[in-house]
Coordinates of C-alpha atoms in Angstrom, one line a residue:
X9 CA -6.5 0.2 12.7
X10 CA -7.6 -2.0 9.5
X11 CA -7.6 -0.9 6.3
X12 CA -10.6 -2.2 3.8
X13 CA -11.0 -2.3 0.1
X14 CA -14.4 -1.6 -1.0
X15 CA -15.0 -2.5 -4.5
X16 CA -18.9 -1.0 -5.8
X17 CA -20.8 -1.7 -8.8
X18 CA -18.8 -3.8 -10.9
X19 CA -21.3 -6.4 -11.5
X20 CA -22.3 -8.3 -14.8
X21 CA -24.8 -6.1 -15.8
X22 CA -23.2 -3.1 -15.4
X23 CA -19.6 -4.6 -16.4
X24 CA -21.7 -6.2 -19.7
X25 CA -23.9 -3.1 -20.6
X26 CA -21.6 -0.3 -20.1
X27 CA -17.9 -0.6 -21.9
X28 CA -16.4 1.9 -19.5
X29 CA -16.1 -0.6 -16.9
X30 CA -13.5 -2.7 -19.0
X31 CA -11.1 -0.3 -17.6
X32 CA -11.0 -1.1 -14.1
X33 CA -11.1 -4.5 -14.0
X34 CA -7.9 -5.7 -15.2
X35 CA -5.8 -3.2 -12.3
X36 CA -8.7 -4.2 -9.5
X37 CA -7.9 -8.0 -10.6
X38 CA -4.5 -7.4 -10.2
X39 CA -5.2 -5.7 -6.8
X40 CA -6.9 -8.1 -4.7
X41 CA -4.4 -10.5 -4.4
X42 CA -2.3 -8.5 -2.9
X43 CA -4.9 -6.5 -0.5
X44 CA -5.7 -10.0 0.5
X45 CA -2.1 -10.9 1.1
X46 CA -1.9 -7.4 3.5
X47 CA -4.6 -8.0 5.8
X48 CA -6.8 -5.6 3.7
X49 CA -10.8 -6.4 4.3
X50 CA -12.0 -6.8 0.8
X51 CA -15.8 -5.7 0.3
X52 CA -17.7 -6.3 -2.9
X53 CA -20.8 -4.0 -3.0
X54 CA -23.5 -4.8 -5.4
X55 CA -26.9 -2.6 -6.5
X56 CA -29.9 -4.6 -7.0
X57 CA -33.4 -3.2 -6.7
X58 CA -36.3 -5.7 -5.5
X59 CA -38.4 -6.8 -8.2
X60 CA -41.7 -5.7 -7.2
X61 CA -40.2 -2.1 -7.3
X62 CA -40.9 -1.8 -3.6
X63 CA -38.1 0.1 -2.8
X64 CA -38.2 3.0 -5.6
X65 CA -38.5 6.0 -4.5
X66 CA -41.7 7.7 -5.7
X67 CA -41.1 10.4 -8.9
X68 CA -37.3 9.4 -9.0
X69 CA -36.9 9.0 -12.9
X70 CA -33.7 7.5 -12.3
X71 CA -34.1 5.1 -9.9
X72 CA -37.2 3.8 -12.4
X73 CA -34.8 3.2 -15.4
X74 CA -32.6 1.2 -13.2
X75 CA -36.1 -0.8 -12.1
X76 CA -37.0 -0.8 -16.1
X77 CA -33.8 -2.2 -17.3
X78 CA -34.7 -5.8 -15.3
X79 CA -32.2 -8.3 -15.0
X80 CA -29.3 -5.4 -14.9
X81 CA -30.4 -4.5 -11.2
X82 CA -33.0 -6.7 -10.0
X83 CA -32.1 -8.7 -7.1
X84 CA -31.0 -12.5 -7.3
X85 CA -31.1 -11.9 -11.5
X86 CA -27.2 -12.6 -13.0
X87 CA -27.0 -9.2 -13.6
X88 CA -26.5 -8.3 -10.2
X89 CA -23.7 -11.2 -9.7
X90 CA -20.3 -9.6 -8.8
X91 CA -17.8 -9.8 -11.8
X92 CA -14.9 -10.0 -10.1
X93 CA -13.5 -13.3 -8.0
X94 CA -15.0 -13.0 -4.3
X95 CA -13.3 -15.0 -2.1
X96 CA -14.3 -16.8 1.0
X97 CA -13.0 -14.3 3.4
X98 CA -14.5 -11.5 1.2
X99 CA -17.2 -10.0 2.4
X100 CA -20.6 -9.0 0.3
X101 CA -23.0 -6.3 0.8
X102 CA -26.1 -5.5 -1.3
X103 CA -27.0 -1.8 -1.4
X104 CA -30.0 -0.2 -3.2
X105 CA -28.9 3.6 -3.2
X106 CA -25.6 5.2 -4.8
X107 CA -23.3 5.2 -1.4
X108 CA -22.6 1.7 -0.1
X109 CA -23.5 3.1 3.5
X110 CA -26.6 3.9 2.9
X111 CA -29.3 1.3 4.5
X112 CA -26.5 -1.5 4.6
X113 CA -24.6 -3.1 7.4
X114 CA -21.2 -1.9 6.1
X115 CA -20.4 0.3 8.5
X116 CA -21.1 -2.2 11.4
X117 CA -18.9 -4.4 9.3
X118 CA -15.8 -2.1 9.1
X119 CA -16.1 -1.2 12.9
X120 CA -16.4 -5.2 13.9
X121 CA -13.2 -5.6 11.8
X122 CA -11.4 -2.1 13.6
X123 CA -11.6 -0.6 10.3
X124 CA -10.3 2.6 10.4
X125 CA -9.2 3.6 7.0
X126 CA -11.1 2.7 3.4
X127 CA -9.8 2.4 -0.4
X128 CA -13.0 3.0 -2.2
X129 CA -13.1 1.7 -6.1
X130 CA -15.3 0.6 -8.5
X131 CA -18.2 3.0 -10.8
X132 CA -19.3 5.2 -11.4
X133 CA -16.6 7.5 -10.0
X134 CA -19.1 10.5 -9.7
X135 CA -22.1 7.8 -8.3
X136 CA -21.0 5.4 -6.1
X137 CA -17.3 5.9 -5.6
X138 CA -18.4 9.5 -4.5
X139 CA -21.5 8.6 -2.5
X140 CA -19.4 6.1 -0.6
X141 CA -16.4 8.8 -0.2
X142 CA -18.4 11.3 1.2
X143 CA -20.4 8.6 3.5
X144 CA -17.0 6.9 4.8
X145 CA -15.9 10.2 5.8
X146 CA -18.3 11.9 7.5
X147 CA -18.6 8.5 9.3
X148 CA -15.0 9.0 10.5
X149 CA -13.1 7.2 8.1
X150 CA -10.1 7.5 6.3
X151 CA -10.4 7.5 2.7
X152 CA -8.4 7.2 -0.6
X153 CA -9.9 6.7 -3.5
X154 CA -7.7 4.4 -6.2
X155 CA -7.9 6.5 -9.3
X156 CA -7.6 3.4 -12.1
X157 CA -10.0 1.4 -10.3
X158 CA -12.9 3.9 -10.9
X159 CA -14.2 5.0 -13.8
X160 CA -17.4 7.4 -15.2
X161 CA -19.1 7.2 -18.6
X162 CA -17.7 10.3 -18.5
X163 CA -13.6 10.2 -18.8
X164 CA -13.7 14.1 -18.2
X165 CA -16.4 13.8 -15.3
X166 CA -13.8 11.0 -13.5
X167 CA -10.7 13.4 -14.5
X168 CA -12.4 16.1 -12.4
X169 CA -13.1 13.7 -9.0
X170 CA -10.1 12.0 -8.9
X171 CA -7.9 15.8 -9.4
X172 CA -9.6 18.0 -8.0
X173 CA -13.3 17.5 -5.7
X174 CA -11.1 14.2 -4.0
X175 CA -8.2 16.1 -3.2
X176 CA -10.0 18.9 -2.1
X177 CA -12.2 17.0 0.4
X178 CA -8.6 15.7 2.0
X179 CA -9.3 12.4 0.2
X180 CA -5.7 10.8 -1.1
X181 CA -5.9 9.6 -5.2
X182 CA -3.4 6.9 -5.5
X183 CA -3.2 4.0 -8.6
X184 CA -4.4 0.0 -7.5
X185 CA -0.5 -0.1 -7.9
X186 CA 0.6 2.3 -5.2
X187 CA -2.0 0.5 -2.9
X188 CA -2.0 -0.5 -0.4
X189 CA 1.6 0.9 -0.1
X190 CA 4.2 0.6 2.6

C-alpha cells in the first residue's frame, strides 16, 4: 500500500490573515522533499467557495463569513492559491466543506494510487485536520496526524487533538520529522 500526504488549508488567504499558520509551514516545507523522495503521494487541498455563493448552505452563519470575507475563499481569487511549493507530480483538490473528502475526488484519487495509509496536516487542527481524520478513517484508511504540521487559533484546542481525541480514535501523532519514518 501507498502512503499520501495530505496538506489542507494552507493557502494565502488563510496563511496571510491568520498568524497561527506561520507555525506549520517552515516543518511542512521541510517535509515535502523528503515525502516526495519516499514515494509519498503529496495532496494540496484548498477551500474556496463559488462567488455567487451558490454553494452556501442556507442559515450556516459560518459558512457566510467565509463567503463575506471575498478574496480569502472565493474561487480562482489569490487567496485561495496554495502557499506552499506544489509540484508537478502533486496532486490538487479544491474542497468547499471542512473534510477534504467531502464532495471531492480524493478518495478516488488515493484508491487509483493504492493508497492505503494518509498523514493528514495543515489547519485548523480541530476543522479540517479533524474533518479529514475522521473521513479517511471511516473510509478505511490509515491515519496519522503530524502534530507540528497542524495548528488551531487555539494552541490549547490543538494541544487537546493531537494528545488526546487523535490518540484515542487509534490515530498515531508523530512530528513532520519522524515522518514518514522507517
Amino acid at each position: 500500500m501507498t502512503t499520501a500526504l495530505i496538506i489542507g488549508d494552507l493557502q494565502r488567504g488563510i496563511t496571510g490573515d491568520y498568524p497561527f499558520t506561520g507555525t506549520v509551514l517552515p516543518p511542512i516545507k521541510n517535509l515535502l522533499p523528503r515525502a516526495r523522495v519516499a514515494g509519498a503521494l503529496v495532496v494540496f487541498v484548498h477551500y474556496a467557495l463559488r462567488g455567487n455563493g451558490a454553494d452556501l448552505p442556507a442559515g450556516n452563519a459560518l459558512f457566510k463569513s467565509f463567503h463575506e470575507a471575498g478574496d480569502t475563499f472565493h474561487e480562482g481569487s489569490a487567496g485561495t492559491e496554495i502557499d506552499l511549493p506544489v509540484a508537478d507530480e502533486d496532486v490538487v483538490v479544491l474542497k468547499r466543506r471542512a473534510s477534504a473528502f467531502a464532495g471531492t475526488d480524493l478518495d478516488l484519487v488515493l484508491r487509483a494510487r493504492g493508497v492505503g495509509t494518509v498523514a493528514i496536516a495543515g489547519v485548523a487542527t480541530s476543522a479540517m485536520v479533524a474533518a479529514t481524520a475522521y473521513d479517511a478513517a471511516d473510509r478505511g484508511y490509515h491515519v496519522t496526524v503530524l502534530r507540528d504540521g497542524c495548528a488551531d487559533g487555539d494552541q490549547a484546542m490543538h494541544d487537546f487533538f493531537v494528545d488526546a481525541v487523535f490518540p484515542s480514535r487509534g490515530f498515531g501523532v508523530v512530528t513532520c520529522a519522524d515522518w514518514p519514518g522507517e
